């Protein structure tokens, strides 16, 4: 009897230690992790590692220099003032201390493993965008077709609040920036193969405490290498898991042999927020797009003025 009581006491003590070490994460009635709520991802850490960064993790005293370099890069791209135009947060902390220098965790150099075709195509895409001959030449985000809430999730300088609603059949994620809405089906049923969308066909399943989302049939974006209907090569695998009750580790891996020479993996944190969600009235044919196109035409006329002026000088007035 004494031995049995001692064993029971030991088991109870061990269970208590395990419970103390494992934070009590919220759960749905079915017992799965409950990700419902509003989450913020306002990290300043860039997708790709800067040339100024010394390795994947830096100390706090190196962060201001990296931020200054990022701001200078943005200012060199146009009339941008990062300190007032964007809603950035801090660099993302690294698990063992210090701060992450890239969202990309694979390849280890923190750079996109672009194929030669993608590298060769980049100057053409930029040239077409700079010409602004029509809305098709502009990016999908600028046209309000989708933004950082599309597949996979990204971080942009806009408002990065996301609301998650979870049911037994679906997991819905609404991103405030450009009002992206994603519906992940937990039933395992796919849509017909001929249907291509910006967000693709997303199917979710549980791997223990981790939500795994596998997405295929993503519609190619304007400017990116086009693919025949039903043969889009890009596949995205996303994972969400609790680090603490108020912190989600979000990661994804992209497999796209046309654009990436090897799979690319990205990881960042989503922090629980008490902020409210608001509507972002961004839609295709917005007035900013008309302004961009008319501005491009004005620049063309300005560039043509010297030539026109010389031709006008050659014309003799009628008697």
Coordinates of C-alpha atoms in Angstrom, one line a residue:
X1 CA 0.0 0.0 0.0
X2 CA 2.8 2.4 0.9
X3 CA 4.6 1.5 -2.4
X4 CA 1.4 2.2 -4.4
X5 CA 0.8 5.5 -2.7
X6 CA 4.4 6.5 -3.3
X7 CA 4.2 5.6 -7.0
X8 CA 0.9 7.6 -7.3
X9 CA 2.5 10.6 -5.6
X10 CA 5.4 10.4 -7.9
X11 CA 3.2 10.2 -11.0
X12 CA 1.2 13.2 -9.7
X13 CA 4.3 15.2 -9.1
X14 CA 5.7 14.5 -12.6
X15 CA 2.3 15.4 -14.1
X16 CA 2.4 18.7 -12.2
X17 CA 5.9 19.4 -13.5
X18 CA 4.8 18.6 -17.1
X19 CA 1.8 20.8 -16.8
X20 CA 3.9 23.7 -15.4
X21 CA 6.3 23.4 -18.3
X22 CA 3.6 23.3 -21.0
X23 CA 1.7 26.6 -21.3
X24 CA -2.1 26.1 -21.4
X25 CA -2.9 27.0 -25.0
X26 CA -6.6 27.8 -25.9
X27 CA -8.4 24.8 -27.5
X28 CA -11.6 24.3 -29.5
X29 CA -14.4 22.0 -28.3
X30 CA -12.8 19.2 -30.4
X31 CA -9.5 19.6 -28.6
X32 CA -7.4 21.2 -31.4
X33 CA -5.4 24.4 -30.8
X34 CA -7.7 27.4 -31.1
X35 CA -6.1 30.2 -33.1
X36 CA -9.1 32.5 -33.1
X37 CA -8.5 36.1 -32.4
X38 CA -6.6 39.1 -33.9
X39 CA -2.9 38.7 -34.6
X40 CA -0.3 41.3 -35.5
X41 CA 2.9 40.9 -37.7
X42 CA 4.4 44.3 -37.9
X43 CA 8.0 43.1 -38.1
X44 CA 10.7 45.3 -39.8
X45 CA 12.9 42.3 -40.5
X46 CA 13.1 42.0 -44.3
X47 CA 12.3 38.9 -46.3
X48 CA 15.8 38.6 -47.7
X49 CA 19.0 39.2 -45.7
X50 CA 20.7 42.5 -46.3
X51 CA 24.3 42.7 -47.5
X52 CA 24.9 44.9 -44.4
X53 CA 23.8 42.0 -42.1
X54 CA 26.5 39.9 -40.5
X55 CA 24.9 36.5 -40.3
X56 CA 21.3 35.3 -39.5
X57 CA 21.2 36.9 -36.1
X58 CA 22.6 40.3 -34.9
X59 CA 22.8 42.0 -31.5
X60 CA 20.6 44.9 -30.6
X61 CA 23.3 47.5 -31.2
X62 CA 23.5 46.5 -34.9
X63 CA 19.8 46.9 -35.6
X64 CA 19.7 50.7 -36.0
X65 CA 22.3 50.5 -38.8
X66 CA 20.3 47.8 -40.6
X67 CA 17.1 49.9 -40.3
X68 CA 18.9 53.0 -41.7
X69 CA 20.2 50.9 -44.7
X70 CA 16.7 49.6 -45.4
X71 CA 15.3 53.2 -45.2
X72 CA 18.0 54.5 -47.6
X73 CA 17.2 51.7 -50.0
X74 CA 13.5 52.6 -50.0
X75 CA 14.2 56.3 -50.5
X76 CA 16.4 55.5 -53.5
X77 CA 13.5 53.7 -55.1
X78 CA 11.3 56.8 -55.3
X79 CA 9.5 59.5 -53.3
X80 CA 9.2 57.4 -50.2
X81 CA 9.6 58.4 -46.6
X82 CA 9.7 55.2 -44.6
X83 CA 9.5 57.0 -41.2
X84 CA 6.1 58.4 -42.0
X85 CA 4.7 56.4 -44.9
X86 CA 5.0 52.9 -43.4
X87 CA 3.7 51.2 -40.2
X88 CA 6.7 49.1 -39.4
X89 CA 7.5 47.5 -36.0
X90 CA 10.8 46.3 -34.6
X91 CA 13.2 43.6 -35.9
X92 CA 12.0 40.2 -34.9
X93 CA 13.7 38.6 -31.9
X94 CA 15.6 35.4 -32.4
X95 CA 14.8 32.4 -30.2
X96 CA 18.3 32.3 -28.6
X97 CA 18.7 36.0 -28.2
X98 CA 19.5 38.8 -30.6
X99 CA 17.4 39.7 -33.7
X100 CA 16.6 37.9 -37.0
X101 CA 18.1 39.4 -40.2
X102 CA 15.8 37.7 -42.6
X103 CA 12.4 36.0 -42.7
X104 CA 13.9 33.4 -45.1
X105 CA 15.3 30.5 -43.1
X106 CA 16.1 28.2 -46.0
X107 CA 18.4 28.6 -47.9
X108 CA 20.7 29.4 -45.1
X109 CA 22.1 32.5 -46.7
X110 CA 18.6 34.2 -46.3
X111 CA 18.3 34.9 -50.1
X112 CA 15.7 33.8 -52.6
X113 CA 17.1 30.9 -54.6
X114 CA 16.0 32.3 -58.0
X115 CA 16.3 30.3 -61.2
X116 CA 18.2 31.9 -64.1
X117 CA 14.9 32.4 -65.9
X118 CA 13.6 34.4 -63.0
X119 CA 16.7 36.5 -62.8
X120 CA 16.6 37.2 -66.6
X121 CA 12.9 38.1 -66.3
X122 CA 13.3 40.6 -63.5
X123 CA 14.6 43.5 -65.6
X124 CA 11.8 43.0 -68.1
X125 CA 9.2 43.1 -65.4
X126 CA 10.7 46.2 -63.9
X127 CA 10.9 47.9 -67.3
X128 CA 7.2 47.1 -68.1
X129 CA 6.2 48.4 -64.6
X130 CA 8.2 51.6 -65.1
X131 CA 6.5 52.2 -68.5
X132 CA 3.0 51.9 -66.9
X133 CA 1.4 51.5 -70.3
X134 CA -1.6 49.9 -68.7
X135 CA -2.9 48.4 -65.4
X136 CA -1.8 45.0 -66.5
X137 CA 1.9 46.1 -66.1
X138 CA 1.4 47.0 -62.4
X139 CA 1.6 44.6 -59.5
X140 CA -1.4 42.7 -58.1
X141 CA -1.1 44.5 -54.8
X142 CA -1.0 47.9 -56.4
X143 CA -4.2 47.0 -58.3
X144 CA -5.8 45.9 -55.0
X145 CA -6.3 42.4 -56.4
X146 CA -4.6 40.9 -53.4
X147 CA -1.9 41.8 -50.8
X148 CA -0.1 40.4 -47.9
X149 CA -3.1 38.2 -46.9
X150 CA -2.8 36.1 -50.0
X151 CA -1.1 32.7 -50.2
X152 CA 1.3 32.5 -48.5
X153 CA 1.0 35.3 -45.8
X154 CA 3.5 38.1 -46.0
X155 CA 4.5 41.2 -44.1
X156 CA 3.9 44.6 -45.7
X157 CA 4.4 48.2 -44.5
X158 CA 0.6 48.6 -44.2
X159 CA -1.6 47.4 -41.3
X160 CA -0.7 43.8 -40.5
X161 CA -3.6 42.8 -38.3
X162 CA -5.1 39.4 -39.1
X163 CA -8.3 37.9 -37.7
X164 CA -8.7 34.1 -37.5
X165 CA -12.0 32.4 -37.3
X166 CA -11.9 28.6 -36.7
X167 CA -14.7 26.1 -37.1
X168 CA -14.8 22.3 -37.5
X169 CA -15.1 22.6 -41.3
X170 CA -13.1 25.8 -42.2
X171 CA -10.4 28.1 -40.9
X172 CA -10.8 31.7 -42.2
X173 CA -8.1 34.3 -42.1
X174 CA -9.0 38.0 -42.8
X175 CA -6.0 40.4 -43.3
X176 CA -6.9 44.0 -42.8
X177 CA -4.3 45.2 -45.4
X178 CA -6.2 45.2 -48.8
X179 CA -9.0 43.2 -47.1
X180 CA -7.7 39.8 -48.2
X181 CA -9.8 36.8 -47.1
X182 CA -8.6 33.2 -47.2
X183 CA -10.8 30.2 -46.5
X184 CA -8.9 27.0 -45.7
X185 CA -11.1 23.9 -45.9
X186 CA -10.5 21.2 -43.3
X187 CA -12.7 18.6 -45.0
X188 CA -10.0 17.4 -47.3
X189 CA -12.1 18.0 -50.4
X190 CA -10.4 19.9 -53.3
X191 CA -12.0 22.1 -55.9
X192 CA -12.2 21.1 -59.6
X193 CA -8.7 21.2 -61.1
X194 CA -9.6 23.9 -63.8
X195 CA -10.3 26.5 -61.1
X196 CA -7.3 28.8 -60.5
X197 CA -7.4 31.6 -58.0
X198 CA -5.0 34.1 -56.4
X199 CA -5.1 32.1 -53.1
X200 CA -5.2 28.6 -54.7
X201 CA -6.8 25.5 -53.4
X202 CA -6.0 25.3 -49.7
X203 CA -6.6 22.1 -47.7
X204 CA -5.8 22.0 -43.9
X205 CA -5.1 19.1 -41.6
X206 CA -3.7 18.6 -38.1
X207 CA -0.3 17.1 -37.4
X208 CA -0.5 16.8 -33.7
X209 CA -0.5 20.4 -32.4
X210 CA 0.4 21.9 -35.7
X211 CA -2.0 23.1 -38.4
X212 CA -0.7 22.2 -41.8
X213 CA -2.1 23.9 -44.9
X214 CA -1.3 22.6 -48.4
X215 CA -2.1 24.8 -51.3
X216 CA -1.9 24.1 -55.0
X217 CA -3.4 25.5 -58.3
X218 CA -2.3 29.1 -57.6
X219 CA -3.1 31.5 -60.4
X220 CA 0.1 33.1 -61.9
X221 CA 0.3 36.8 -61.2
X222 CA 0.8 39.4 -63.9
X223 CA 4.4 39.8 -64.8
X224 CA 5.4 36.4 -63.4
X225 CA 6.1 33.4 -65.7
X226 CA 2.7 32.4 -67.0
X227 CA 1.5 28.8 -66.8
X228 CA -1.2 26.9 -68.8
X229 CA -4.5 26.5 -67.0
X230 CA -4.5 23.7 -64.5
X231 CA -0.7 23.3 -64.6
X232 CA 0.4 26.0 -62.2
X233 CA 3.7 24.6 -60.7
X234 CA 3.7 26.5 -57.4
X235 CA 2.9 24.6 -54.2
X236 CA 2.9 26.1 -50.8
X237 CA 2.9 24.3 -47.5
X238 CA 2.1 26.4 -44.4
X239 CA 2.3 25.6 -40.7
X240 CA 0.9 27.3 -37.6
X241 CA 1.6 26.3 -34.1
X242 CA 1.5 28.0 -30.7
X243 CA 4.8 29.0 -29.1
X244 CA 2.9 30.5 -26.2
X245 CA -0.8 31.2 -25.8
X246 CA -0.2 34.7 -27.2
X247 CA 2.4 33.8 -29.9
X248 CA 2.0 31.7 -33.1
X249 CA 4.9 30.5 -35.1
X250 CA 3.9 30.8 -38.8
X251 CA 6.1 29.2 -41.5
X252 CA 5.8 28.2 -45.1
X253 CA 7.7 26.4 -47.8
X254 CA 7.3 27.3 -51.5
X255 CA 8.1 24.8 -54.2
X256 CA 8.1 26.4 -57.7
X257 CA 10.7 25.1 -60.2
X258 CA 10.1 27.9 -62.6
X259 CA 11.0 30.6 -60.1
X260 CA 13.1 28.9 -57.4
X261 CA 16.0 26.6 -58.0
X262 CA 15.2 24.9 -54.6
X263 CA 12.4 25.0 -52.1
X264 CA 12.3 28.3 -50.1
X265 CA 11.2 28.4 -46.4
X266 CA 10.1 31.5 -44.5
X267 CA 9.2 31.9 -40.8
X268 CA 7.9 34.7 -38.6
X269 CA 5.9 35.3 -35.4
X270 CA 2.2 36.3 -35.1
X271 CA 1.5 38.1 -31.8
X272 CA -2.0 38.3 -30.2
X273 CA -3.4 41.8 -30.4
X274 CA -6.3 43.7 -28.7
X275 CA -6.6 46.1 -31.7
X276 CA -9.8 46.3 -33.7
X277 CA -10.1 45.3 -37.3
X278 CA -11.1 48.0 -39.8
X279 CA -12.2 47.9 -43.5
X280 CA -9.6 48.9 -46.1
X281 CA -11.5 50.3 -49.1
X282 CA -9.0 49.1 -51.7
X283 CA -10.4 47.8 -55.0
X284 CA -9.4 47.4 -58.6
X285 CA -9.6 50.6 -60.7
X286 CA -8.9 52.7 -57.6
X287 CA -8.0 56.3 -58.2
X288 CA -4.3 55.8 -57.3
X289 CA -3.9 53.5 -60.2
X290 CA -5.4 56.1 -62.6
X291 CA -3.0 58.6 -61.1
X292 CA -0.1 56.3 -61.7
X293 CA -1.0 55.8 -65.4
X294 CA -1.8 59.5 -66.0
X295 CA 1.5 60.4 -64.3
X296 CA 3.4 58.1 -66.6
X297 CA 1.8 59.8 -69.6
X298 CA 2.8 63.2 -68.2
X299 CA 6.4 62.0 -67.8
X300 CA 6.4 60.9 -71.4
X301 CA 5.2 64.3 -72.6
X302 CA 7.8 66.0 -70.5
X303 CA 10.5 63.8 -71.9
X304 CA 9.3 64.6 -75.5
X305 CA 9.3 68.4 -75.0
X306 CA 12.8 69.1 -76.2
X307 CA 12.2 67.2 -79.4
X308 CA 8.9 68.9 -80.0
X309 CA 10.4 72.3 -79.3
X310 CA 13.1 71.8 -82.0
X311 CA 10.5 70.7 -84.5
X312 CA 8.3 73.7 -83.8
X313 CA 11.3 76.0 -84.4
X314 CA 11.7 74.6 -87.9
X315 CA 8.1 75.4 -88.9
X316 CA 7.9 78.7 -90.6
X317 CA 4.8 80.8 -89.8
X318 CA 2.4 81.4 -92.6
X319 CA 2.4 84.8 -94.3

